[in-house]
Short mmCIF file of C-alpha atoms in Angstrom, two decimals:
data_model
loop_
_atom_site.label_atom_id
_atom_site.label_comp_id
_atom_site.label_asym_id
_atom_site.label_seq_id
_atom_site.Cartn_x
_atom_site.Cartn_y
_atom_site.Cartn_z
CA MET C 160 -32.75 -57.79 27.60
CA GLY C 161 -30.67 -56.28 24.71
CA GLU C 162 -30.67 -57.18 21.05
CA GLN C 163 -30.29 -60.82 20.09
CA ARG C 164 -27.35 -61.61 17.84
CA GLU C 165 -26.07 -65.03 16.47
CA MET C 166 -22.30 -65.43 16.58
CA GLU C 167 -20.01 -68.09 15.26
CA VAL C 168 -17.90 -69.78 18.03
CA LEU C 169 -14.31 -70.09 16.92
CA GLY C 170 -13.03 -71.76 19.96
CA ILE C 171 -13.39 -72.36 23.71
CA ALA C 172 -10.72 -70.59 25.84
CA TYR C 173 -11.66 -71.71 29.27
CA VAL C 174 -14.23 -73.73 31.04
CA GLY C 175 -14.30 -74.10 34.89
CA PRO C 176 -14.63 -72.03 38.10
CA HIS C 177 -14.37 -68.30 37.92
CA CYS C 178 -10.92 -67.32 39.27
CA VAL C 179 -12.33 -64.63 41.68
CA HIS C 180 -15.71 -66.14 42.42
CA PRO C 181 -15.15 -69.80 42.66
CA GLU C 182 -18.95 -70.45 43.26
CA THR C 183 -19.62 -69.24 39.73
CA TYR C 184 -19.04 -71.54 36.61
CA GLU C 185 -17.33 -69.68 33.70
CA ILE C 186 -17.11 -70.51 30.03
CA VAL C 187 -14.88 -68.03 27.95
CA ILE C 188 -15.56 -68.59 24.23
CA HIS C 189 -13.82 -66.84 21.12
CA VAL C 190 -16.65 -65.69 18.98
CA GLN C 191 -17.16 -63.80 15.61
CA ALA C 192 -20.27 -62.00 14.63
CA ALA C 193 -19.82 -61.97 10.90
CA PRO C 194 -17.15 -63.43 8.50
CA ASP C 195 -15.53 -60.05 8.09
CA ALA C 196 -15.97 -58.74 11.77
CA PRO C 197 -13.16 -58.82 14.22
CA SER C 198 -13.39 -61.71 16.74
CA GLU C 199 -13.69 -61.19 20.47
CA HIS C 200 -13.77 -63.06 23.62
CA VAL C 201 -17.04 -63.45 25.65
CA ALA C 202 -17.28 -64.76 29.08
CA LEU C 203 -20.46 -66.64 30.19
CA ARG C 204 -20.97 -66.94 33.96
CA PHE C 205 -23.48 -69.58 35.46
CA ARG C 206 -24.75 -70.18 38.91
CA PRO C 207 -24.08 -73.73 40.01
CA ALA C 208 -27.74 -74.86 39.22
CA ASP C 209 -27.72 -73.31 35.77
CA ALA C 210 -24.25 -74.79 35.01
CA ALA C 211 -25.55 -78.22 36.03
CA PHE C 212 -28.60 -77.74 33.88
CA LEU C 213 -26.51 -76.76 30.97
CA ALA C 214 -24.22 -79.86 31.27
CA LEU C 215 -27.26 -82.16 31.45
CA ALA C 216 -29.10 -80.63 28.63
CA MET C 217 -26.00 -80.83 26.35
CA GLN C 218 -25.49 -84.51 27.16
CA SER C 219 -29.23 -85.59 26.78
CA ASN C 220 -29.84 -83.31 23.61
CA PRO C 221 -26.77 -83.65 21.31
CA PRO C 222 -26.89 -82.19 17.80
CA GLN C 223 -28.65 -84.54 15.30
CA ARG C 224 -27.30 -85.36 11.96
CA HIS C 225 -29.68 -86.68 9.40
CA ALA C 226 -28.69 -89.71 7.17
CA ASP C 227 -29.29 -87.47 3.98
CA GLU C 228 -27.52 -84.55 5.20
CA ARG C 229 -24.50 -84.93 2.89
CA LEU C 230 -26.32 -86.49 0.03
CA LEU C 231 -25.85 -83.62 -2.43
CA ASP C 232 -22.06 -83.74 -1.62
CA HIS C 233 -21.83 -87.40 -2.52
CA VAL C 234 -23.79 -86.97 -5.58
CA ALA C 235 -21.68 -83.98 -6.83
CA ALA C 236 -18.56 -86.03 -6.27
CA LEU C 237 -19.68 -88.54 -8.75
CA GLY C 238 -19.64 -85.88 -11.43
CA THR C 239 -22.88 -86.98 -12.93
#
């Protein structure tokens, strides 16, 4: 495996079966590695079982927001 990089997802261009290999599921995302870096499109291709696992995992483990996450923003808005 190559180097691991974090990228900001700017948008999702396509989700569905691959146009040439319909047995493969594809997600095409618009990404940017750093704020000043050029953006690019990346295609992720999944076998059916992996695509099903990803869909299930995203539904059963959604991002969590904590109740106090925006507390400092609310206090700053009061101007105290």
